[in-house]
N, CA and C atoms as an extended XYZ file, in Angstrom:
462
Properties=species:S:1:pos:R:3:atomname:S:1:resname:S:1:resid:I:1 pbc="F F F"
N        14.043        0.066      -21.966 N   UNK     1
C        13.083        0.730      -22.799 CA  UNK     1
C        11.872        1.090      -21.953 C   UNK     1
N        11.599        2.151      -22.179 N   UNK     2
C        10.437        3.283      -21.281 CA  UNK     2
C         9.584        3.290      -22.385 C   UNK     2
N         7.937        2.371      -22.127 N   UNK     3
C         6.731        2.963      -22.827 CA  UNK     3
C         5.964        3.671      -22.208 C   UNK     3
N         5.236        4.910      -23.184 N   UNK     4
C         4.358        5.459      -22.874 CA  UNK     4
C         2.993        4.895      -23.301 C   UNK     4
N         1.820        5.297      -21.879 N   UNK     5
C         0.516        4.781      -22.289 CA  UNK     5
C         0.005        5.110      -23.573 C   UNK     5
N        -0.415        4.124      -24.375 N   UNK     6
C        -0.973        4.212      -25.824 CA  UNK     6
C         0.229        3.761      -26.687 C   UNK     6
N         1.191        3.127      -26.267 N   UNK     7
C         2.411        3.135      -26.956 CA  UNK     7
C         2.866        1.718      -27.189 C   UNK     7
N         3.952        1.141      -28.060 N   UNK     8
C         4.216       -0.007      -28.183 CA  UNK     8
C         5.777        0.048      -28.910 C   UNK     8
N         6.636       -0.669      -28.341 N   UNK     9
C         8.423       -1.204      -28.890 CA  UNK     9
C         7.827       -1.304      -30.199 C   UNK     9
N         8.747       -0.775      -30.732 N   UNK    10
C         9.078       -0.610      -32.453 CA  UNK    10
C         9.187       -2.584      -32.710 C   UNK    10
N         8.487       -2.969      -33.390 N   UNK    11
C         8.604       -4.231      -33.553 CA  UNK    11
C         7.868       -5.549      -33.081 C   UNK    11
N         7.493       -5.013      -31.819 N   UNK    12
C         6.251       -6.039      -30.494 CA  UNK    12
C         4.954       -6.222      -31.577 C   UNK    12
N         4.687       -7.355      -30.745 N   UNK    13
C         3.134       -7.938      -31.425 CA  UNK    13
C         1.959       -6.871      -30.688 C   UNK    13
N         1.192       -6.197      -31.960 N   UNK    14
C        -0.002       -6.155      -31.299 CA  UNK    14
C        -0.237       -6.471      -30.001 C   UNK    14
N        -1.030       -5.582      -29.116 N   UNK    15
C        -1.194       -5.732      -27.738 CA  UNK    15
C        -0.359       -5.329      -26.658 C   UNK    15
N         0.940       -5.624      -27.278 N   UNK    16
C         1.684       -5.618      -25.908 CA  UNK    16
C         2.439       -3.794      -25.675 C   UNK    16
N         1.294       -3.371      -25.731 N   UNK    17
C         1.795       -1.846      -24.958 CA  UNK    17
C         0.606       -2.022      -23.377 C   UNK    17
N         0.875       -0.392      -23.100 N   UNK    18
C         0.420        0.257      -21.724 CA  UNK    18
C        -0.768        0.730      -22.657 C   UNK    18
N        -2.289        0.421      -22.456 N   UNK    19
C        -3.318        0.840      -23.062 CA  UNK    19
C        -3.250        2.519      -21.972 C   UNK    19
N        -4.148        3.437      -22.608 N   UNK    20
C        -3.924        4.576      -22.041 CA  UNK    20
C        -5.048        4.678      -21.068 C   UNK    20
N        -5.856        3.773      -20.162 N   UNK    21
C        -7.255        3.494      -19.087 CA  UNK    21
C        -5.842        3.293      -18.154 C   UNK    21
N        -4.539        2.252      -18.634 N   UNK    22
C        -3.950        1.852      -17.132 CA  UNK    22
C        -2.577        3.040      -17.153 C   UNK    22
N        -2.975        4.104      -17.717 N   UNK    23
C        -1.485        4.352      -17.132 CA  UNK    23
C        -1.935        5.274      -15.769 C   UNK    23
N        -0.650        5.057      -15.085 N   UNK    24
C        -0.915        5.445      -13.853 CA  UNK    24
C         0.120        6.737      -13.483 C   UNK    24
N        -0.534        7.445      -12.512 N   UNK    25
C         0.130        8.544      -11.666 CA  UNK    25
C         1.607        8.511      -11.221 C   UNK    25
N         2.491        9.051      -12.403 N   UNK    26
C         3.982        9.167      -11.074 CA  UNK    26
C         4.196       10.366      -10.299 C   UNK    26
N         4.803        9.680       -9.407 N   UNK    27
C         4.255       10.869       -7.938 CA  UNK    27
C         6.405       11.108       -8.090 C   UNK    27
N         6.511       12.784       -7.878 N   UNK    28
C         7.850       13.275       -8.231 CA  UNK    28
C         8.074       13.472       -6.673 C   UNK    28
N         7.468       12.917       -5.250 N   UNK    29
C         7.174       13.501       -4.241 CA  UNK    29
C         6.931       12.770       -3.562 C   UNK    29
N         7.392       12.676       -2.262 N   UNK    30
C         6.896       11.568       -1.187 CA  UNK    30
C         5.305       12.338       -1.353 C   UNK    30
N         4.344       10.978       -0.919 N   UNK    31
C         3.041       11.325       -1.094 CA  UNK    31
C         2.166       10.799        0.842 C   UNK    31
N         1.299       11.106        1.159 N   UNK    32
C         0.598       10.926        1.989 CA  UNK    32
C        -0.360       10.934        2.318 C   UNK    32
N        -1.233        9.164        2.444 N   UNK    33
C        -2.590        9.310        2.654 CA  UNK    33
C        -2.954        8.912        3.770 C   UNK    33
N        -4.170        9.979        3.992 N   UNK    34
C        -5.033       10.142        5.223 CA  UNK    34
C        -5.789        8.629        5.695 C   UNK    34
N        -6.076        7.976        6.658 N   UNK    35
C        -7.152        7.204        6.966 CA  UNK    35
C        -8.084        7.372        8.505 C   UNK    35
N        -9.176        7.135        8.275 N   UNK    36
C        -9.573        7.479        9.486 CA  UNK    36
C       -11.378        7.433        8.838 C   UNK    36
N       -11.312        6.455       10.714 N   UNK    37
C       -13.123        5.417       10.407 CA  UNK    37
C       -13.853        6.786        9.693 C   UNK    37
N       -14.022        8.011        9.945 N   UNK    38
C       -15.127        9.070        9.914 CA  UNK    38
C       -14.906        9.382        8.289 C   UNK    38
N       -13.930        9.072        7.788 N   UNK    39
C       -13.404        9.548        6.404 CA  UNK    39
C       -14.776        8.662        5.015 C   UNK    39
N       -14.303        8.627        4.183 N   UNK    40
C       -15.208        8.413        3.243 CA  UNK    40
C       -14.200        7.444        2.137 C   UNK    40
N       -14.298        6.565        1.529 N   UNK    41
C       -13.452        5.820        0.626 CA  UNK    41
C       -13.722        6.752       -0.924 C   UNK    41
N       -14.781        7.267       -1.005 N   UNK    42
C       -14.388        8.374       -2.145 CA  UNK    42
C       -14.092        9.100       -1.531 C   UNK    42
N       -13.219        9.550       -1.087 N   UNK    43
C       -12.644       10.955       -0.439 CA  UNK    43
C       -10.926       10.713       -1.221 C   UNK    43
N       -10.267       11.756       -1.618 N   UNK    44
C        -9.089       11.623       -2.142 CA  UNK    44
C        -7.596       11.413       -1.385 C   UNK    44
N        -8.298       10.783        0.246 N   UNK    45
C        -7.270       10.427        0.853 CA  UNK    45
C        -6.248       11.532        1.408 C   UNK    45
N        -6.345       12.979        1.425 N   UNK    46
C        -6.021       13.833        1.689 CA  UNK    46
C        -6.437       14.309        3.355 C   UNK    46
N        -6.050       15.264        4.046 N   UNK    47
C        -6.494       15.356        5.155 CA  UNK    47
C        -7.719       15.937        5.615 C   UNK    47
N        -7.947       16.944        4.713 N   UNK    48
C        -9.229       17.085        5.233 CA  UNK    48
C       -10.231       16.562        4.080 C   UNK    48
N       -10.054       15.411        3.566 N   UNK    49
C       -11.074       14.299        2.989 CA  UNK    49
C       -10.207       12.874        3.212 C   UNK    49
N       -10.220       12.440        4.360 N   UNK    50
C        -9.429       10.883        4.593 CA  UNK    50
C       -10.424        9.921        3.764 C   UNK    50
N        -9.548        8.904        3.694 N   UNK    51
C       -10.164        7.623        3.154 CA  UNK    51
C       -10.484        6.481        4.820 C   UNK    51
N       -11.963        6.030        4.544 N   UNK    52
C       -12.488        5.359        5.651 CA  UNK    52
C       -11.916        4.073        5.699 C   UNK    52
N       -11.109        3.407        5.041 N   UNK    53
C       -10.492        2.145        5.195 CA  UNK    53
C        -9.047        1.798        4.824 C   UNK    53
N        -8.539        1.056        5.598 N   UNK    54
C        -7.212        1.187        4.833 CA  UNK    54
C        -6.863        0.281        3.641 C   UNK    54
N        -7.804       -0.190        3.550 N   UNK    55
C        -7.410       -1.444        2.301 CA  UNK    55
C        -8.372       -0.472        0.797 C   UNK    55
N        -8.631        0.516        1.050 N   UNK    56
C        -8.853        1.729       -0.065 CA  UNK    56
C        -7.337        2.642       -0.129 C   UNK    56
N        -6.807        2.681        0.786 N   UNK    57
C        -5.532        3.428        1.013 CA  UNK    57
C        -5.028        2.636        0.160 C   UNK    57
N        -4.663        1.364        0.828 N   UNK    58
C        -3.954        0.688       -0.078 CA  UNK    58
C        -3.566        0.466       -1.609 C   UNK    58
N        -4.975        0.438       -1.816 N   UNK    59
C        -5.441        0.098       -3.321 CA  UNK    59
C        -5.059        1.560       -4.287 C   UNK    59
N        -5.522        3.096       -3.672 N   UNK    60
C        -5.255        3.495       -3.999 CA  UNK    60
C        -3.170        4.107       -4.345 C   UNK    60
N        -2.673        3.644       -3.019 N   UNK    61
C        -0.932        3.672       -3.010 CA  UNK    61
C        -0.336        2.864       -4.114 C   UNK    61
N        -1.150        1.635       -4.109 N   UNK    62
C        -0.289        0.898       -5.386 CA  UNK    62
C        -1.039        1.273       -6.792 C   UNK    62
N        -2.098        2.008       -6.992 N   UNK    63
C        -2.216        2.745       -8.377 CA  UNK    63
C        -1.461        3.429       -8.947 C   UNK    63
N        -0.189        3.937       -7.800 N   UNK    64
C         0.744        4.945       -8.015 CA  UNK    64
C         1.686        4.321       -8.753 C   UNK    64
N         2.818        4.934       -9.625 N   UNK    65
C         4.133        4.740       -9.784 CA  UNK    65
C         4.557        5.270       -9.230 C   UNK    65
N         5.374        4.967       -7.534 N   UNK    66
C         6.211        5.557       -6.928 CA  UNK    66
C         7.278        6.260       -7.207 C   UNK    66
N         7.607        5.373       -8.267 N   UNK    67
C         9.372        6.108       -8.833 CA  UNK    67
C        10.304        5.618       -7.751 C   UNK    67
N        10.895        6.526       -7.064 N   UNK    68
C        12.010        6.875       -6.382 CA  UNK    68
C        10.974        7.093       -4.807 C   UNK    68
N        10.068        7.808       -4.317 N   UNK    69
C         9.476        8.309       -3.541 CA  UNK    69
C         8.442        7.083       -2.199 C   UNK    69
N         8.890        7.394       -1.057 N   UNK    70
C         7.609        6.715       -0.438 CA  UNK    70
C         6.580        7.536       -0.642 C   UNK    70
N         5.371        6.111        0.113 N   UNK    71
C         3.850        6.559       -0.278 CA  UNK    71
C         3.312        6.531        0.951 C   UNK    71
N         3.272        6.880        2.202 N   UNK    72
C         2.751        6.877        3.568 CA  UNK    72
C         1.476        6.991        3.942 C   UNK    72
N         0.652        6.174        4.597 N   UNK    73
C        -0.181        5.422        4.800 CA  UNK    73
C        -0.753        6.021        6.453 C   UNK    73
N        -1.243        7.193        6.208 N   UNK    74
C        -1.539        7.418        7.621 CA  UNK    74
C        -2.727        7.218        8.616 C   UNK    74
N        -2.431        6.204        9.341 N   UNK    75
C        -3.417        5.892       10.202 CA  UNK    75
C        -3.998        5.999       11.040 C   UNK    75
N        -5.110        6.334       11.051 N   UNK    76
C        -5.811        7.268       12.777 CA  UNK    76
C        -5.874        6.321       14.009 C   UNK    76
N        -6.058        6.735       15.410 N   UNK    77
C        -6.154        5.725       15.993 CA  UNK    77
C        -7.321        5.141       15.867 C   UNK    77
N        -7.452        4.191       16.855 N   UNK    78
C        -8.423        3.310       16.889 CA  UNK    78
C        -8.531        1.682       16.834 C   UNK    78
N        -9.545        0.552       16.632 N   UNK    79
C        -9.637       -0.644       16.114 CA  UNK    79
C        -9.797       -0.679       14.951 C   UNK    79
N        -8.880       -0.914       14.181 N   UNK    80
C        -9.638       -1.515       12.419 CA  UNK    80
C        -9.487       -2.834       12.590 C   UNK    80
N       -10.465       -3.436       11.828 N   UNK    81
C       -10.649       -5.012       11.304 CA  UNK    81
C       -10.519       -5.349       10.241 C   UNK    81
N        -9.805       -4.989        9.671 N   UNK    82
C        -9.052       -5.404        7.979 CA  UNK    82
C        -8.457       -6.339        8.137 C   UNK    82
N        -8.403       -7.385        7.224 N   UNK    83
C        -7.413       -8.435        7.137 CA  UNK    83
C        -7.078       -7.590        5.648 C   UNK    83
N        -5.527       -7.286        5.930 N   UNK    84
C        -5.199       -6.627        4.778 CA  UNK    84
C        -3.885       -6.948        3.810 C   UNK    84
N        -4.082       -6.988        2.695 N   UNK    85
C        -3.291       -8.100        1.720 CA  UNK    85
C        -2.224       -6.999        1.154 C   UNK    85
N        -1.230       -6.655        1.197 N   UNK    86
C        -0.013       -5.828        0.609 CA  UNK    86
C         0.680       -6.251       -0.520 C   UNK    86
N        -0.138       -6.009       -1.594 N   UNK    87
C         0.445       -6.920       -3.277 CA  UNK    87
C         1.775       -5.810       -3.714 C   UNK    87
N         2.557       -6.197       -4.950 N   UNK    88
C         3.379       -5.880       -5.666 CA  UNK    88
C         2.958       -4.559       -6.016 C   UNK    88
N         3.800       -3.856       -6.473 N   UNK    89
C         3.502       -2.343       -7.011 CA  UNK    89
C         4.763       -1.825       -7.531 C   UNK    89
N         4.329       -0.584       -8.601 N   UNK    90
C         5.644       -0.432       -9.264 CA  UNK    90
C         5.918        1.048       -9.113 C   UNK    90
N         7.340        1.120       -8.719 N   UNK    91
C         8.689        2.357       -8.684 CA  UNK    91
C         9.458        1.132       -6.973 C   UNK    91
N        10.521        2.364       -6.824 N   UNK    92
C        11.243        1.737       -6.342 CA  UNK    92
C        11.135        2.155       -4.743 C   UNK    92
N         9.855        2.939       -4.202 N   UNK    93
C         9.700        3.771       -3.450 CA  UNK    93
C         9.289        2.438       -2.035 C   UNK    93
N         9.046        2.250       -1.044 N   UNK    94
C         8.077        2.392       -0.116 CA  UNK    94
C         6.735        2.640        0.278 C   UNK    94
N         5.891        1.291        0.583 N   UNK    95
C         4.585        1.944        0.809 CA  UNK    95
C         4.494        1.643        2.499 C   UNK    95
N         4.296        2.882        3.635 N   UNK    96
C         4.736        2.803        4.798 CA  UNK    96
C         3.191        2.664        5.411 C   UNK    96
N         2.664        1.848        6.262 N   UNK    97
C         1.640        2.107        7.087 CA  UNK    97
C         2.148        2.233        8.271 C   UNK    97
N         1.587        3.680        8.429 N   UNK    98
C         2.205        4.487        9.798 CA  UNK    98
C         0.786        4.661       10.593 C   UNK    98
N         0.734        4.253       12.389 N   UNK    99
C         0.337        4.175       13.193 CA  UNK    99
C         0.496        5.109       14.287 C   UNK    99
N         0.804        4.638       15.213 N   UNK   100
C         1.432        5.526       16.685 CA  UNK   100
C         2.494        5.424       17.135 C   UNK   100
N         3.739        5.753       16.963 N   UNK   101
C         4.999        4.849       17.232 CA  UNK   101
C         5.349        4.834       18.437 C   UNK   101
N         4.556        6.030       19.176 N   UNK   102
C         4.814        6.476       20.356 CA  UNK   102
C         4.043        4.728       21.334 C   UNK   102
N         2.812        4.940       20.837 N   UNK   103
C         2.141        4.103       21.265 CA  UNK   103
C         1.286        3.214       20.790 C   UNK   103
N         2.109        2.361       19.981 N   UNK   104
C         1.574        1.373       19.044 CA  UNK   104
C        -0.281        0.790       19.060 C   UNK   104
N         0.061        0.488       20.523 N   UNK   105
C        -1.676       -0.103       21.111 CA  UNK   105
C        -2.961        0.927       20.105 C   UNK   105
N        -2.109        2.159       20.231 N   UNK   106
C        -3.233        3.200       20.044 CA  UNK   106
C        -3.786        2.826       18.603 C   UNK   106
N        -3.424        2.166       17.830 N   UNK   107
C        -3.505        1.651       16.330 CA  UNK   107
C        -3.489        0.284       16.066 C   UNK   107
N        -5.031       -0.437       16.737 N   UNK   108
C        -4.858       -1.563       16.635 CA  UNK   108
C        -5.362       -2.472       15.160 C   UNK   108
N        -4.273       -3.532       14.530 N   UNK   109
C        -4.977       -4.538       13.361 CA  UNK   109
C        -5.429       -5.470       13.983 C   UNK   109
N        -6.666       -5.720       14.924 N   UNK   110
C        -7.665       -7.080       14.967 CA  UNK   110
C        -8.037       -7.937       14.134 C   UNK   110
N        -7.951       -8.989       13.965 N   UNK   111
C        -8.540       -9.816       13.040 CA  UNK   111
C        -8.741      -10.932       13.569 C   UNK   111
N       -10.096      -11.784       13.131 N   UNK   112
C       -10.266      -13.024       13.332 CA  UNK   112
C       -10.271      -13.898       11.949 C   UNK   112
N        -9.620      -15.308       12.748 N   UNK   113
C        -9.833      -16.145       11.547 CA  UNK   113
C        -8.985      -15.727       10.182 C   UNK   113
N        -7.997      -14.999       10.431 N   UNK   114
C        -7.266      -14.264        8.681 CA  UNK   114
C        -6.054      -13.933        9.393 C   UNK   114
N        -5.247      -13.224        8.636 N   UNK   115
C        -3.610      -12.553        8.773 CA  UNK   115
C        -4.396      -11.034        9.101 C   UNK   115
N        -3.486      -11.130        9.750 N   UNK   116
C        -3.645       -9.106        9.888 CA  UNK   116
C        -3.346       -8.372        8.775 C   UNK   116
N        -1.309       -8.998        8.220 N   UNK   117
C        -1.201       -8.289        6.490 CA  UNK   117
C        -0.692       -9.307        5.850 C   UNK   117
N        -1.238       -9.857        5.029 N   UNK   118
C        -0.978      -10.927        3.908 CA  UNK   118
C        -0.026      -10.383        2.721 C   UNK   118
N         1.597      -10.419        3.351 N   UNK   119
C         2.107       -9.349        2.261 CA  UNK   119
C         2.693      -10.834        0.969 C   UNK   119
N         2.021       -9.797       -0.214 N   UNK   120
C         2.439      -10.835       -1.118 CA  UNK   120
C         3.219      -10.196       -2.892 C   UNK   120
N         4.402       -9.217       -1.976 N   UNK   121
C         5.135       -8.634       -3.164 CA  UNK   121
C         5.510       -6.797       -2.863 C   UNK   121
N         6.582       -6.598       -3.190 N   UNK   122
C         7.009       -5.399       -2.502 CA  UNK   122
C         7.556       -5.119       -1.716 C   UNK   122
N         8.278       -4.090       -1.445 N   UNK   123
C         8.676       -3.411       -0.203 CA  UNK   123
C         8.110       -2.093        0.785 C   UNK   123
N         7.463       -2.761        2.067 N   UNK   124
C         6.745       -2.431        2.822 CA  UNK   124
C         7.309       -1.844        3.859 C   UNK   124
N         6.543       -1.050        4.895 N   UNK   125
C         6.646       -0.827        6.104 CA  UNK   125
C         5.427       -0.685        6.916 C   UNK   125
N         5.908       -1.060        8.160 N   UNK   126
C         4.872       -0.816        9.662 CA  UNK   126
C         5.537       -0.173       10.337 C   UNK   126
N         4.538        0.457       10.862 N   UNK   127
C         5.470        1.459       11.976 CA  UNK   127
C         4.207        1.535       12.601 C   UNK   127
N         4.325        1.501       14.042 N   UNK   128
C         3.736        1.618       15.285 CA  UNK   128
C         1.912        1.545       15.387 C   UNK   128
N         2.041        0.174       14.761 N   UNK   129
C         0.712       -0.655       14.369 CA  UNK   129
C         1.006       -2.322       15.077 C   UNK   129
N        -0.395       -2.359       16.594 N   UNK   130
C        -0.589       -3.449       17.417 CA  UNK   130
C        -1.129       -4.108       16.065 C   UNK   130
N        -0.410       -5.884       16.648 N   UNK   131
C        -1.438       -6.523       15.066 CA  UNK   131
C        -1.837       -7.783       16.090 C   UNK   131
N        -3.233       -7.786       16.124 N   UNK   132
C        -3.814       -9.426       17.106 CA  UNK   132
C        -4.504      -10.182       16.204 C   UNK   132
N        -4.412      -11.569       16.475 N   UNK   133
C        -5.459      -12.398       15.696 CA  UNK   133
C        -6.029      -13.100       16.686 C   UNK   133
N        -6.932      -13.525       16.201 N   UNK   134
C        -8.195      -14.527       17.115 CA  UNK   134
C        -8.296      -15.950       16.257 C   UNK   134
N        -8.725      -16.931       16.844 N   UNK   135
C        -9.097      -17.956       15.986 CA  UNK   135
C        -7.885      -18.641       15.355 C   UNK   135
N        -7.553      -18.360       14.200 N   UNK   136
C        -6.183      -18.440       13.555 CA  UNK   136
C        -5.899      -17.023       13.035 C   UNK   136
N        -4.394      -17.326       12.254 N   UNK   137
C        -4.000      -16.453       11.148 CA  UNK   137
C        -3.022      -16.181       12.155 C   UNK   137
N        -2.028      -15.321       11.330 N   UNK   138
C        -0.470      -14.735       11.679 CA  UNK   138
C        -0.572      -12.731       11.977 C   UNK   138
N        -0.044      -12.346       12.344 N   UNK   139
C        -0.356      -10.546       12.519 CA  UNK   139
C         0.193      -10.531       10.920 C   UNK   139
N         2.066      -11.000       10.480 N   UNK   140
C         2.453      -10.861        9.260 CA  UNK   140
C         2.617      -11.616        8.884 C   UNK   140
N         2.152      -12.196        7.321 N   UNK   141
C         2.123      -13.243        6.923 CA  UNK   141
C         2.383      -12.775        5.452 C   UNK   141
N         4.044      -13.583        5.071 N   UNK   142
C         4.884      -13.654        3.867 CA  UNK   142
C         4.439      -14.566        2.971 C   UNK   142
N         4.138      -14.356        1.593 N   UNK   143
C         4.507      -15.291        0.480 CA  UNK   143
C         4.869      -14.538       -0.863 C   UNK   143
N         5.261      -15.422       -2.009 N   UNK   144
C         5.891      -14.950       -2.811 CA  UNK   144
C         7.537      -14.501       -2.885 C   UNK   144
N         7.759      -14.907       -3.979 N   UNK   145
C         8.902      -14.019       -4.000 CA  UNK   145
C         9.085      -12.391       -4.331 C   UNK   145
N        10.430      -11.847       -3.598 N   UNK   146
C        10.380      -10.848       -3.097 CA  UNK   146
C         9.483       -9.171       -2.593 C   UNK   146
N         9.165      -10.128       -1.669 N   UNK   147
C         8.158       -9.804       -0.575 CA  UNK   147
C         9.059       -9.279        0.953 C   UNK   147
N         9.333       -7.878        0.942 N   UNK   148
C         9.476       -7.582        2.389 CA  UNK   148
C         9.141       -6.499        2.897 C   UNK   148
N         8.828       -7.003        4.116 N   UNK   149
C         8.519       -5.564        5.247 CA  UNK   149
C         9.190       -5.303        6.801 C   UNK   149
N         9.620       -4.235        6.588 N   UNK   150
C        10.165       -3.476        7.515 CA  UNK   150
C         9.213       -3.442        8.936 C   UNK   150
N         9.078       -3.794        9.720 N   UNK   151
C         8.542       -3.741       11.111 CA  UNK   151
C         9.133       -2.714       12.202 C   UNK   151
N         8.834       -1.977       12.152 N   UNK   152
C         9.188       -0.783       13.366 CA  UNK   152
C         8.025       -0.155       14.301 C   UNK   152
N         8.675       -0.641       15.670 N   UNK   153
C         7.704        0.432       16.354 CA  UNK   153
C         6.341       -0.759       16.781 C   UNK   153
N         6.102       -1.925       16.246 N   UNK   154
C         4.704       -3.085       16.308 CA  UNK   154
C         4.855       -3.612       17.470 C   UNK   154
């Protein structure tokens, strides 16, 4: 059974629909967002308006209902310092953070003291993203159940 936002199963208690504030975007289309330090986090993640962080990328990829479609995560070079957490999200798609594959270094995740990606639900990818930690923490770091990511190219 498929609800629509504002909607509720013939029979359910009060409450238990999709209020119409959370329904979210299904994308019929592999989708692709921009990142890059010079960009702006209100910017719509597009290329010529990137989003300045990737944990706004993020946030904004899993607002999506993927459906069927990946959601690609494109990353400029450089150092970012995100310790960045990869939660659950719904369709059946891929959310890919893509780097340099050529030359991974060129796309580095630094972090001190934290995980580089704290994945905790979903199916992920990396692709050609250096991940270092300092202090403690792991580059990828699993919990939850079913939680995985694809590593290519790191």
């Amino acid at each position: 059974m498929f609800l629509t936002p504002g909607s509720r199963a013939r029979g359910q208690r009060p409450g238990l629909f999709l209020p119409r504030s959370q329904a979210r975007e299904k994308i019929s289309a592999a989708r692709i967002l921009y990142v890059n330090g010079g960009g702006s986090d209100d910017g719509d993640g597009s290329e010529s308006a990137p989003l300045k962080t990737i944990a706004r990328a993020i946030a904004a990829a899993v607002s999506l209902d993927s459906f069927l479609y990946d959601v690609t995560i494109d990353i400029a070079n450089g150092t970012w310092t995100e310790s960045l957490t990869l939660p659950r999200f719904l369709g059946s798609g891929r959310i890919i953070l893509l780097g340099d594959p050529t030359t991974p270094s060129n796309v580095t995740l630094s972090v001190t003291s934290n995980h580089c990606l704290n994945l905790t639900g979903g199916l992920w990818k990396a692709r050609g993203i250096k991940f270092t930690t300092t202090t403690s923490g792991r580059g990828v770091y699993g919990e939850g159940y079913g939680s995985i990511i694809e590593l290519d190219a790191c």
